[in-house]
Amino acid sequence: MDVQMKRGLLEVCVLAAIRDSDSYGYRIIKDMKPYVDISESTLYPILRRLEAAGYLTVRTETHNGRVRKYYHILPLGVERIRQFREEWRELTAVYRFITRPPEPPGADPDEAASAGKGERNS
Amino acid sequence: MTKTVFMRNLSDRLVSVTPERISPSDAMRSLDYYEEMIDDRVEDGMSEEEAVAAVGHPDDVFRDILAALPSSPQPRTEPAHSSEAPSPEKKKSSPWRTALLIVTSPVWGTLLVAAALVLFSLYIVLFALVVSFWGVFASLAISGAVLIASSVPLFIGEGMPAAMASLGMGLAALGLAILFFFLCTAFTRFSARLTDVTFRGAVSLFRRKERRS
């Protein structure tokens, strides 16, 4: 996948992972795993970027005698998810255009047959 | 690789970078992050070795941290540039620089000593805080234990209400002591890492200066 596109998608994924309840790094990775595989070192810059952009805040809590960072979504982050869903609607329209079946050509019976095949395949 | 070795390797690489490129607080944050990741994996049932392996090699992690820095220049091109262009200039100016350094030494020398003393006093304050935190923990634990133990003779001598009051206060003190224990360990870790990072940052600053002149 295109790097820029994947980066943008992962950002929204991370926001979605903390949308319902605050979460910590390892749990975000685990929650996302069934859908998208993300490594620690990929997640870290994303979290920093989202924090800097005001999409989430970080708070520190003690857990089992050590410190753990919890990420909390901000209104701007919720807005980003909503925005993404709108963008996605536009994208699916573009996708439908890109993958539309080939137009039936004129009178040539051979080409009409192959066009029919293409339609069935898609 | 154990967690300790991994963390040491990573922090060695982080302090080798100039503080302008990665600030000590950024370096500390990323160290905290990777330590938390390893701890969480271990808590999830992995062995320490597996957890460290899953996080990645310190070299790769370090490269990712640098690549993720805002407005960071390409890590590869920078050393190549500095070795080509500015080095002859630096060689020319180096006698002047040393002369200037010697002449101005009464000024920067005292400033340097003052800065070192300020840093040192900050460490003393930090250390005193750590000690006092542990002191609070110890006093809570001891008073809790004594109050619980004294509830028995109080029960015999004074009766039920006094014994229950003593037992209750003792349990409350012990509970606070447990809370303070976690607070203390977290704070001690934090101050140890802060000391480590700033000290090594300061040392690396001087090393570079020696090499340049």
mmCIF file of N, CA, C and O in Angstrom, chain B residues 154-208:
data_model
loop_
_atom_site.group_PDB
_atom_site.id
_atom_site.type_symbol
_atom_site.label_atom_id
_atom_site.label_comp_id
_atom_site.label_asym_id
_atom_site.label_seq_id
_atom_site.Cartn_x
_atom_site.Cartn_y
_atom_site.Cartn_z
ATOM 1 N N LEU B 154 -3.710 -4.108 73.991
ATOM 2 C CA LEU B 154 -4.792 -3.151 74.258
ATOM 3 C C LEU B 154 -6.106 -3.887 74.518
ATOM 4 O O LEU B 154 -6.894 -3.495 75.369
ATOM 5 N N PHE B 155 -6.325 -4.958 73.770
ATOM 6 C CA PHE B 155 -7.539 -5.753 73.942
ATOM 7 C C PHE B 155 -7.600 -6.352 75.345
ATOM 8 O O PHE B 155 -8.639 -6.348 76.002
ATOM 9 N N ILE B 156 -6.418 -6.818 75.811
ATOM 10 C CA ILE B 156 -6.353 -7.419 77.145
ATOM 11 C C ILE B 156 -6.509 -6.339 78.219
ATOM 12 O O ILE B 156 -7.289 -6.478 79.162
ATOM 13 N N GLY B 157 -5.787 -5.221 78.039
ATOM 14 C CA GLY B 157 -5.758 -4.185 79.075
ATOM 15 C C GLY B 157 -6.959 -3.259 79.048
ATOM 16 O O GLY B 157 -7.596 -3.022 80.066
ATOM 17 N N GLU B 158 -7.315 -2.739 77.851
ATOM 18 C CA GLU B 158 -8.321 -1.667 77.767
ATOM 19 C C GLU B 158 -9.685 -2.155 77.273
ATOM 20 O O GLU B 158 -10.693 -1.491 77.437
ATOM 21 N N GLY B 159 -9.667 -3.246 76.524
ATOM 22 C CA GLY B 159 -10.934 -3.754 76.015
ATOM 23 C C GLY B 159 -11.058 -3.618 74.514
ATOM 24 O O GLY B 159 -10.131 -3.151 73.830
ATOM 25 N N MET B 160 -12.217 -3.993 74.014
ATOM 26 C CA MET B 160 -12.465 -4.116 72.576
ATOM 27 C C MET B 160 -12.328 -2.797 71.803
ATOM 28 O O MET B 160 -11.613 -2.760 70.794
ATOM 29 N N PRO B 161 -12.999 -1.685 72.230
ATOM 30 C CA PRO B 161 -12.967 -0.463 71.394
ATOM 31 C C PRO B 161 -11.555 0.030 71.126
ATOM 32 O O PRO B 161 -11.209 0.344 69.979
ATOM 33 N N ALA B 162 -10.733 0.085 72.154
ATOM 34 C CA ALA B 162 -9.361 0.576 71.980
ATOM 35 C C ALA B 162 -8.602 -0.342 71.038
ATOM 36 O O ALA B 162 -7.861 0.133 70.147
ATOM 37 N N ALA B 163 -8.772 -1.651 71.191
ATOM 38 C CA ALA B 163 -8.061 -2.610 70.338
ATOM 39 C C ALA B 163 -8.499 -2.453 68.884
ATOM 40 O O ALA B 163 -7.667 -2.444 67.963
ATOM 41 N N MET B 164 -9.813 -2.287 68.660
ATOM 42 C CA MET B 164 -10.308 -2.151 67.284
ATOM 43 C C MET B 164 -9.788 -0.861 66.648
ATOM 44 O O MET B 164 -9.420 -0.847 65.477
ATOM 45 N N ALA B 165 -9.773 0.214 67.439
ATOM 46 C CA ALA B 165 -9.268 1.491 66.930
ATOM 47 C C ALA B 165 -7.815 1.351 66.506
ATOM 48 O O ALA B 165 -7.403 1.788 65.421
ATOM 49 N N SER B 166 -7.046 0.696 67.350
ATOM 50 C CA SER B 166 -5.622 0.514 67.051
ATOM 51 C C SER B 166 -5.430 -0.348 65.807
ATOM 52 O O SER B 166 -4.618 -0.029 64.928
ATOM 53 N N LEU B 167 -6.217 -1.424 65.730
ATOM 54 C CA LEU B 167 -6.121 -2.331 64.576
ATOM 55 C C LEU B 167 -6.497 -1.593 63.282
ATOM 56 O O LEU B 167 -5.814 -1.710 62.252
ATOM 57 N N GLY B 168 -7.576 -0.794 63.373
ATOM 58 C CA GLY B 168 -8.027 -0.045 62.199
ATOM 59 C C GLY B 168 -6.982 0.939 61.710
ATOM 60 O O GLY B 168 -6.666 0.979 60.515
ATOM 61 N N MET B 169 -6.427 1.684 62.654
ATOM 62 C CA MET B 169 -5.398 2.665 62.268
ATOM 63 C C MET B 169 -4.178 1.960 61.692
ATOM 64 O O MET B 169 -3.571 2.430 60.729
ATOM 65 N N GLY B 170 -3.851 0.829 62.299
ATOM 66 C CA GLY B 170 -2.705 0.057 61.811
ATOM 67 C C GLY B 170 -2.908 -0.399 60.378
ATOM 68 O O GLY B 170 -2.014 -0.265 59.533
ATOM 69 N N LEU B 171 -4.107 -0.916 60.081
ATOM 70 C CA LEU B 171 -4.404 -1.386 58.718
ATOM 71 C C LEU B 171 -4.379 -0.223 57.730
ATOM 72 O O LEU B 171 -3.852 -0.352 56.622
ATOM 73 N N ALA B 172 -4.925 0.921 58.162
ATOM 74 C CA ALA B 172 -4.921 2.108 57.287
ATOM 75 C C ALA B 172 -3.489 2.525 56.976
ATOM 76 O O ALA B 172 -3.139 2.819 55.822
ATOM 77 N N ALA B 173 -2.644 2.510 58.007
ATOM 78 C CA ALA B 173 -1.241 2.912 57.804
ATOM 79 C C ALA B 173 -0.543 1.937 56.869
ATOM 80 O O ALA B 173 0.217 2.351 55.978
ATOM 81 N N LEU B 174 -0.814 0.654 57.036
ATOM 82 C CA LEU B 174 -0.184 -0.344 56.159
ATOM 83 C C LEU B 174 -0.657 -0.175 54.714
ATOM 84 O O LEU B 174 0.131 -0.277 53.767
ATOM 85 N N GLY B 175 -1.948 0.109 54.576
ATOM 86 C CA GLY B 175 -2.480 0.341 53.232
ATOM 87 C C GLY B 175 -1.793 1.513 52.559
ATOM 88 O O GLY B 175 -1.362 1.424 51.404
ATOM 89 N N LEU B 176 -1.651 2.594 53.297
ATOM 90 C CA LEU B 176 -0.951 3.775 52.770
ATOM 91 C C LEU B 176 0.490 3.425 52.423
ATOM 92 O O LEU B 176 1.042 3.904 51.435
ATOM 93 N N ALA B 177 1.085 2.585 53.285
ATOM 94 C CA ALA B 177 2.476 2.186 53.049
ATOM 95 C C ALA B 177 2.598 1.453 51.722
ATOM 96 O O ALA B 177 3.541 1.685 50.956
ATOM 97 N N ILE B 178 1.644 0.588 51.414
ATOM 98 C CA ILE B 178 1.686 -0.161 50.147
ATOM 99 C C ILE B 178 1.573 0.800 48.965
ATOM 100 O O ILE B 178 2.337 0.731 48.001
ATOM 101 N N LEU B 179 0.635 1.757 49.074
ATOM 102 C CA LEU B 179 0.497 2.769 48.017
ATOM 103 C C LEU B 179 1.812 3.533 47.828
ATOM 104 O O LEU B 179 2.273 3.759 46.718
ATOM 105 N N PHE B 180 2.390 3.914 48.960
ATOM 106 C CA PHE B 180 3.633 4.676 48.905
ATOM 107 C C PHE B 180 4.765 3.864 48.317
ATOM 108 O O PHE B 180 5.652 4.409 47.680
ATOM 109 N N PHE B 181 4.721 2.539 48.533
ATOM 110 C CA PHE B 181 5.767 1.692 47.986
ATOM 111 C C PHE B 181 5.788 1.811 46.467
ATOM 112 O O PHE B 181 6.843 1.999 45.864
ATOM 113 N N PHE B 182 4.605 1.734 45.833
ATOM 114 C CA PHE B 182 4.548 1.840 44.374
ATOM 115 C C PHE B 182 5.002 3.222 43.914
ATOM 116 O O PHE B 182 5.735 3.364 42.950
ATOM 117 N N LEU B 183 4.540 4.227 44.651
ATOM 118 C CA LEU B 183 4.934 5.595 44.324
ATOM 119 C C LEU B 183 6.449 5.750 44.407
ATOM 120 O O LEU B 183 7.094 6.333 43.536
ATOM 121 N N CYS B 184 7.021 5.192 45.473
ATOM 122 C CA CYS B 184 8.461 5.309 45.707
ATOM 123 C C CYS B 184 9.248 4.610 44.614
ATOM 124 O O CYS B 184 10.201 5.176 44.062
ATOM 125 N N THR B 185 8.854 3.378 44.270
ATOM 126 C CA THR B 185 9.619 2.646 43.246
ATOM 127 C C THR B 185 9.550 3.391 41.921
ATOM 128 O O THR B 185 10.561 3.537 41.233
ATOM 129 N N ALA B 186 8.353 3.892 41.594
ATOM 130 C CA ALA B 186 8.207 4.617 40.321
ATOM 131 C C ALA B 186 9.082 5.869 40.322
ATOM 132 O O ALA B 186 9.790 6.144 39.354
ATOM 133 N N PHE B 187 9.052 6.595 41.434
ATOM 134 C CA PHE B 187 9.806 7.837 41.510
ATOM 135 C C PHE B 187 11.315 7.573 41.485
ATOM 136 O O PHE B 187 12.077 8.306 40.853
ATOM 137 N N THR B 188 11.735 6.515 42.194
ATOM 138 C CA THR B 188 13.154 6.169 42.214
ATOM 139 C C THR B 188 13.637 5.823 40.812
ATOM 140 O O THR B 188 14.682 6.295 40.360
ATOM 141 N N ARG B 189 12.835 5.025 40.090
ATOM 142 C CA ARG B 189 13.183 4.661 38.716
ATOM 143 C C ARG B 189 13.310 5.903 37.855
ATOM 144 O O ARG B 189 14.257 6.058 37.095
ATOM 145 N N PHE B 190 12.306 6.775 37.998
ATOM 146 C CA PHE B 190 12.282 7.989 37.187
ATOM 147 C C PHE B 190 13.536 8.821 37.440
ATOM 148 O O PHE B 190 14.212 9.251 36.506
ATOM 149 N N SER B 191 13.863 9.021 38.732
ATOM 150 C CA SER B 191 15.016 9.885 39.027
ATOM 151 C C SER B 191 16.316 9.226 38.595
ATOM 152 O O SER B 191 17.234 9.908 38.146
ATOM 153 N N ALA B 192 16.374 7.886 38.702
ATOM 154 C CA ALA B 192 17.588 7.201 38.259
ATOM 155 C C ALA B 192 17.785 7.386 36.761
ATOM 156 O O ALA B 192 18.883 7.690 36.296
ATOM 157 N N ARG B 193 16.695 7.265 36.011
ATOM 158 C CA ARG B 193 16.827 7.409 34.564
ATOM 159 C C ARG B 193 17.169 8.845 34.179
ATOM 160 O O ARG B 193 17.986 9.094 33.303
ATOM 161 N N LEU B 194 16.529 9.785 34.890
ATOM 162 C CA LEU B 194 16.811 11.199 34.626
ATOM 163 C C LEU B 194 18.295 11.495 34.846
ATOM 164 O O LEU B 194 18.949 12.130 34.035
ATOM 165 N N THR B 195 18.812 10.992 35.964
ATOM 166 C CA THR B 195 20.225 11.195 36.277
ATOM 167 C C THR B 195 21.092 10.580 35.195
ATOM 168 O O THR B 195 22.011 11.217 34.673
ATOM 169 N N ASP B 196 20.763 9.342 34.817
ATOM 170 C CA ASP B 196 21.545 8.612 33.826
ATOM 171 C C ASP B 196 21.591 9.389 32.509
ATOM 172 O O ASP B 196 22.661 9.661 31.972
ATOM 173 N N VAL B 197 20.417 9.783 32.027
ATOM 174 C CA VAL B 197 20.333 10.429 30.717
ATOM 175 C C VAL B 197 21.028 11.783 30.725
ATOM 176 O O VAL B 197 21.835 12.083 29.842
ATOM 177 N N THR B 198 20.765 12.603 31.766
ATOM 178 C CA THR B 198 21.371 13.944 31.769
ATOM 179 C C THR B 198 22.882 13.864 31.954
ATOM 180 O O THR B 198 23.628 14.571 31.307
ATOM 181 N N PHE B 199 23.312 12.935 32.823
ATOM 182 C CA PHE B 199 24.748 12.825 33.076
ATOM 183 C C PHE B 199 25.471 12.409 31.807
ATOM 184 O O PHE B 199 26.452 13.025 31.402
ATOM 185 N N ARG B 200 24.931 11.370 31.146
ATOM 186 C CA ARG B 200 25.613 10.898 29.946
ATOM 187 C C ARG B 200 25.497 11.892 28.804
ATOM 188 O O ARG B 200 26.397 12.002 27.977
ATOM 189 N N GLY B 201 24.392 12.638 28.796
ATOM 190 C CA GLY B 201 24.248 13.704 27.811
ATOM 191 C C GLY B 201 25.326 14.758 28.003
ATOM 192 O O GLY B 201 25.961 15.195 27.045
ATOM 193 N N ALA B 202 25.553 15.129 29.274
ATOM 194 C CA ALA B 202 26.573 16.135 29.585
ATOM 195 C C ALA B 202 27.954 15.637 29.195
ATOM 196 O O ALA B 202 28.751 16.360 28.590
ATOM 197 N N VAL B 203 28.226 14.352 29.494
ATOM 198 C CA VAL B 203 29.540 13.788 29.179
ATOM 199 C C VAL B 203 29.759 13.775 27.670
ATOM 200 O O VAL B 203 30.822 14.168 27.176
ATOM 201 N N SER B 204 28.723 13.370 26.921
ATOM 202 C CA SER B 204 28.887 13.277 25.460
ATOM 203 C C SER B 204 29.098 14.666 24.854
ATOM 204 O O SER B 204 29.796 14.821 23.866
ATOM 205 N N LEU B 205 28.528 15.691 25.485
ATOM 206 C CA LEU B 205 28.711 17.071 25.037
ATOM 207 C C LEU B 205 30.199 17.441 25.068
ATOM 208 O O LEU B 205 30.745 18.012 24.139
ATOM 209 N N PHE B 206 30.840 17.053 26.167
ATOM 210 C CA PHE B 206 32.251 17.380 26.311
ATOM 211 C C PHE B 206 33.116 16.577 25.365
ATOM 212 O O PHE B 206 34.079 17.081 24.811
ATOM 213 N N ARG B 207 32.751 15.306 25.180
ATOM 214 C CA ARG B 207 33.523 14.459 24.271
ATOM 215 C C ARG B 207 33.549 15.071 22.880
ATOM 216 O O ARG B 207 34.575 15.137 22.249
ATOM 217 N N ARG B 208 32.393 15.540 22.423
ATOM 218 C CA ARG B 208 32.359 16.090 21.070
ATOM 219 C C ARG B 208 33.213 17.338 20.974
ATOM 220 O O ARG B 208 33.905 17.555 20.010
#
